[in-house]
Amino acid sequence: MTKPAIWLLLLSAISIFCHPTAQARDLTASVAFIPLHSEQGRDGAPHGGFIELIRAMDNIYIDGNITIEQYPFKRSINNVLNRSADFHIPLVKLDHIPEESLPFAYASKPITKVSFVLYTRTGQSSSVLQNPRNHSIETQRGHEHFFPFPVSGTDSVRQGIRKVLSGRSDGFIMEQEAVDDHIRKNKFKTIERALYATWDSCFVIAKEEKGKQLDGILSELLQALEDSGQLKQITDTIHQPYLDWQPVDMGW
């Protein structure tokens, strides 16, 4: 082997060990179970829009692998707090809660926007929106702190809507896609819809220095997907702008 060839091999070896991304950092994504967006098939394999987003990020993450784990919503957030996961997805960023008061941080770049809708019995949405403190309102467990008025947690969209229909609660507030899908599948006629709020949907990360470093990684990955057009393709399958329709008009 000639001297130039030997030097080329040495330089290649040095570049591998000295490259700033050579220190691989595998990441664990804790994804909350959400109907449509993060579910498990009969074979136990995860699927849904948020799952596809993490897979797309993993495909372009060159410093390691991103592992997907799925949990109930509240436990998924706790996984970040107890350091058993690097980040949680998704959680909306709430205007009425100062971030410094939270035990976690939001990644600086939002994933998408999500519309939360109030579901009541027909003819009651205006009254509930005007005086929410005077009504019994529920949301999916883990979202209770989203609202500046008392809200109870329930285990599922199915349970939340069932309690509205039976009169055991006055309203159920949750993101529109999962609830609308449940309403359409069951052809409920006596449910009324009204937009409650539109928020940014974000990653949840730790607050310390580790979280700051991770914020940069996640934001760069999202930006790369956005630049390629892939982010919009994925998020369009997750959340849409508020859709103004009523079950009573569907002719079911």
XYZ file of C-alpha atoms in Angstrom:
252
model
C 0.000 0.000 0.000
C 1.375 3.413 -0.944
C 1.917 6.174 1.611
C -0.860 8.372 0.148
C -3.286 5.464 0.469
C -2.256 4.861 4.104
C -2.775 8.543 4.932
C -6.220 8.483 3.344
C -7.213 5.510 5.508
C -5.910 7.206 8.656
C -7.735 10.428 7.858
C -10.955 8.510 7.250
C -10.641 6.730 10.591
C -9.918 9.985 12.418
C -12.905 11.687 10.793
C -15.211 8.886 11.955
C -14.171 9.201 15.596
C -13.976 12.984 15.621
C -17.195 13.765 13.751
C -19.494 15.775 16.017
C -22.365 13.339 15.431
C -20.289 10.238 16.104
C -21.517 10.034 19.689
C -24.797 8.321 18.974
C -27.714 9.289 21.180
C -30.701 7.028 20.987
C -34.004 8.640 21.957
C -37.220 7.248 23.403
C -40.496 8.815 22.291
C -43.409 8.306 24.678
C -46.557 8.575 22.562
C -49.954 8.928 24.224
C -52.757 6.633 23.137
C -55.193 8.780 21.140
C -57.940 7.366 18.898
C -56.906 7.566 15.209
C -53.593 9.294 15.946
C -51.806 6.746 18.157
C -53.307 3.283 18.377
C -52.242 -0.359 18.301
C -53.298 -2.896 15.710
C -54.392 -6.440 16.509
C -50.759 -7.460 16.208
C -49.766 -4.842 18.783
C -47.963 -2.705 16.214
C -48.362 1.062 16.723
C -50.047 3.105 14.004
C -51.519 6.558 13.461
C -50.408 10.028 12.442
C -48.198 10.721 15.457
C -46.549 7.324 14.992
C -45.817 8.178 11.352
C -44.329 11.499 12.454
C -41.894 9.806 14.850
C -40.950 7.278 12.175
C -40.273 10.082 9.698
C -38.090 11.833 12.274
C -36.237 8.579 12.965
C -35.535 8.173 9.248
C -33.596 11.458 9.139
C -32.073 11.339 12.638
C -28.426 10.477 11.982
C -27.142 10.444 15.577
C -29.001 7.340 16.734
C -32.419 5.702 16.727
C -35.785 6.922 18.004
C -37.760 4.199 19.779
C -41.549 4.447 19.997
C -43.397 3.489 23.185
C -47.140 3.998 23.766
C -48.865 4.753 27.062
C -52.060 6.248 28.489
C -51.880 10.033 28.264
C -51.068 10.915 31.868
C -48.464 8.178 32.248
C -46.844 9.200 28.970
C -46.213 12.711 30.310
C -44.928 11.255 33.586
C -42.400 9.220 31.600
C -40.612 12.475 30.768
C -40.723 13.627 34.382
C -39.252 10.367 35.715
C -36.670 10.222 32.904
C -37.920 6.932 31.422
C -38.546 8.721 28.088
C -36.790 11.593 26.345
C -39.948 13.274 25.092
C -43.722 12.935 25.053
C -46.037 13.601 22.132
C -48.434 15.377 21.923
C -49.499 18.139 24.323
C -51.101 21.465 23.554
C -49.455 24.675 24.717
C -51.884 26.580 26.896
C -51.982 30.364 26.989
C -53.423 30.605 30.501
C -50.709 28.504 32.197
C -47.207 30.064 32.556
C -44.634 27.553 31.328
C -42.364 28.291 34.300
C -45.066 26.892 36.593
C -45.023 23.497 34.855
C -42.765 20.552 35.819
C -41.839 20.093 32.142
C -41.077 22.252 29.112
C -42.506 22.461 25.607
C -40.226 22.085 22.599
C -39.893 25.477 20.938
C -41.165 24.399 17.492
C -44.833 23.323 17.430
C -45.840 20.211 15.527
C -49.191 21.503 14.281
C -52.357 23.210 15.516
C -55.281 21.404 17.101
C -58.894 22.477 17.569
C -60.625 21.480 20.802
C -64.389 21.255 20.513
C -67.152 21.328 23.106
C -69.690 18.532 22.642
C -73.083 18.939 24.328
C -76.622 17.774 23.819
C -78.439 19.645 21.057
C -79.233 23.254 21.922
C -76.961 23.499 24.973
C -73.515 24.508 23.667
C -74.053 28.282 23.967
C -75.176 28.030 27.586
C -72.238 25.798 28.528
C -69.684 28.040 26.788
C -71.048 31.178 28.445
C -71.027 29.721 31.961
C -68.714 26.680 32.052
C -68.288 26.873 35.838
C -71.998 26.272 36.261
C -71.943 23.029 34.295
C -70.542 19.532 34.645
C -67.830 19.277 31.970
C -65.423 16.432 31.252
C -62.367 15.817 29.109
C -60.135 12.817 28.474
C -58.028 12.056 31.526
C -54.712 13.929 31.485
C -56.244 17.069 29.956
C -57.970 18.467 33.053
C -55.431 21.279 33.459
C -56.191 22.587 29.958
C -59.099 24.633 31.231
C -59.402 27.630 33.594
C -62.537 26.135 35.160
C -63.296 22.812 36.891
C -63.230 19.852 34.503
C -63.350 16.144 35.383
C -61.361 13.437 33.614
C -62.854 10.433 31.873
C -61.047 7.437 30.423
C -62.021 7.646 26.759
C -63.821 9.560 24.031
C -66.469 6.840 23.961
C -67.137 7.222 27.668
C -67.162 11.024 27.494
C -69.748 11.168 24.701
C -71.862 8.441 26.283
C -72.110 10.461 29.505
C -73.175 13.564 27.552
C -75.875 11.613 25.720
C -77.187 10.098 28.950
C -77.241 13.458 30.746
C -74.604 12.451 33.309
C -72.457 15.381 32.129
C -73.276 18.666 30.410
C -70.337 18.680 28.024
C -67.195 16.946 26.813
C -64.221 18.922 25.451
C -61.596 17.178 23.347
C -59.796 17.463 20.019
C -62.237 17.294 17.145
C -60.854 14.522 14.930
C -61.100 11.631 17.389
C -64.503 12.688 18.740
C -65.953 13.494 15.312
C -64.881 10.079 14.071
C -66.672 8.422 16.999
C -69.824 10.481 16.357
C -69.857 9.711 12.627
C -69.308 5.979 13.145
C -72.196 5.791 15.601
C -74.397 8.337 13.753
C -75.292 10.233 16.902
C -77.941 12.851 16.080
C -78.429 14.634 19.402
C -74.880 15.914 19.902
C -74.053 19.584 19.250
C -70.559 20.881 18.452
C -68.941 24.270 19.175
C -65.318 25.384 18.874
C -63.711 25.893 22.276
C -60.116 26.836 21.314
C -57.291 26.250 18.828
C -53.848 25.600 20.303
C -50.339 24.589 19.255
C -49.631 20.867 19.607
C -46.075 20.314 20.859
C -43.493 17.882 22.181
C -42.987 17.737 25.953
C -39.373 17.655 27.164
C -37.487 17.911 30.447
C -36.649 21.327 31.848
C -32.951 20.912 32.633
C -29.973 21.179 30.272
C -30.808 17.804 28.732
C -34.152 19.225 27.673
C -32.544 22.260 26.062
C -30.268 20.032 23.980
C -33.192 17.836 22.994
C -35.218 20.910 22.024
C -32.597 21.710 19.407
C -32.653 18.167 18.046
C -36.450 17.956 17.791
C -36.779 21.426 16.288
C -34.157 20.663 13.641
C -35.874 17.395 12.721
C -39.268 19.095 12.422
C -37.759 21.895 10.346
C -36.155 19.386 7.983
C -39.476 17.586 7.539
C -41.223 20.920 7.013
C -38.705 21.996 4.372
C -39.236 18.749 2.470
C -43.030 19.048 2.637
C -43.303 15.780 4.548
C -44.397 17.394 7.819
C -47.541 18.887 6.255
C -48.380 15.594 4.572
C -48.306 13.875 7.956
C -49.984 16.558 10.065
C -52.805 16.899 7.528
C -53.743 13.327 8.493
C -53.782 14.276 12.194
C -55.465 17.653 12.650
C -57.514 19.913 10.408
C -58.752 23.471 11.022
C -62.080 23.575 12.861
C -64.840 22.009 10.774
C -68.202 23.726 11.240
C -70.783 20.958 10.961
C -73.570 19.523 13.118
C -74.707 15.887 13.427
C -78.358 16.959 13.182
C -77.706 18.103 9.586
C -76.169 14.820 8.428
C -79.425 13.020 7.631
C -78.541 9.919 9.616
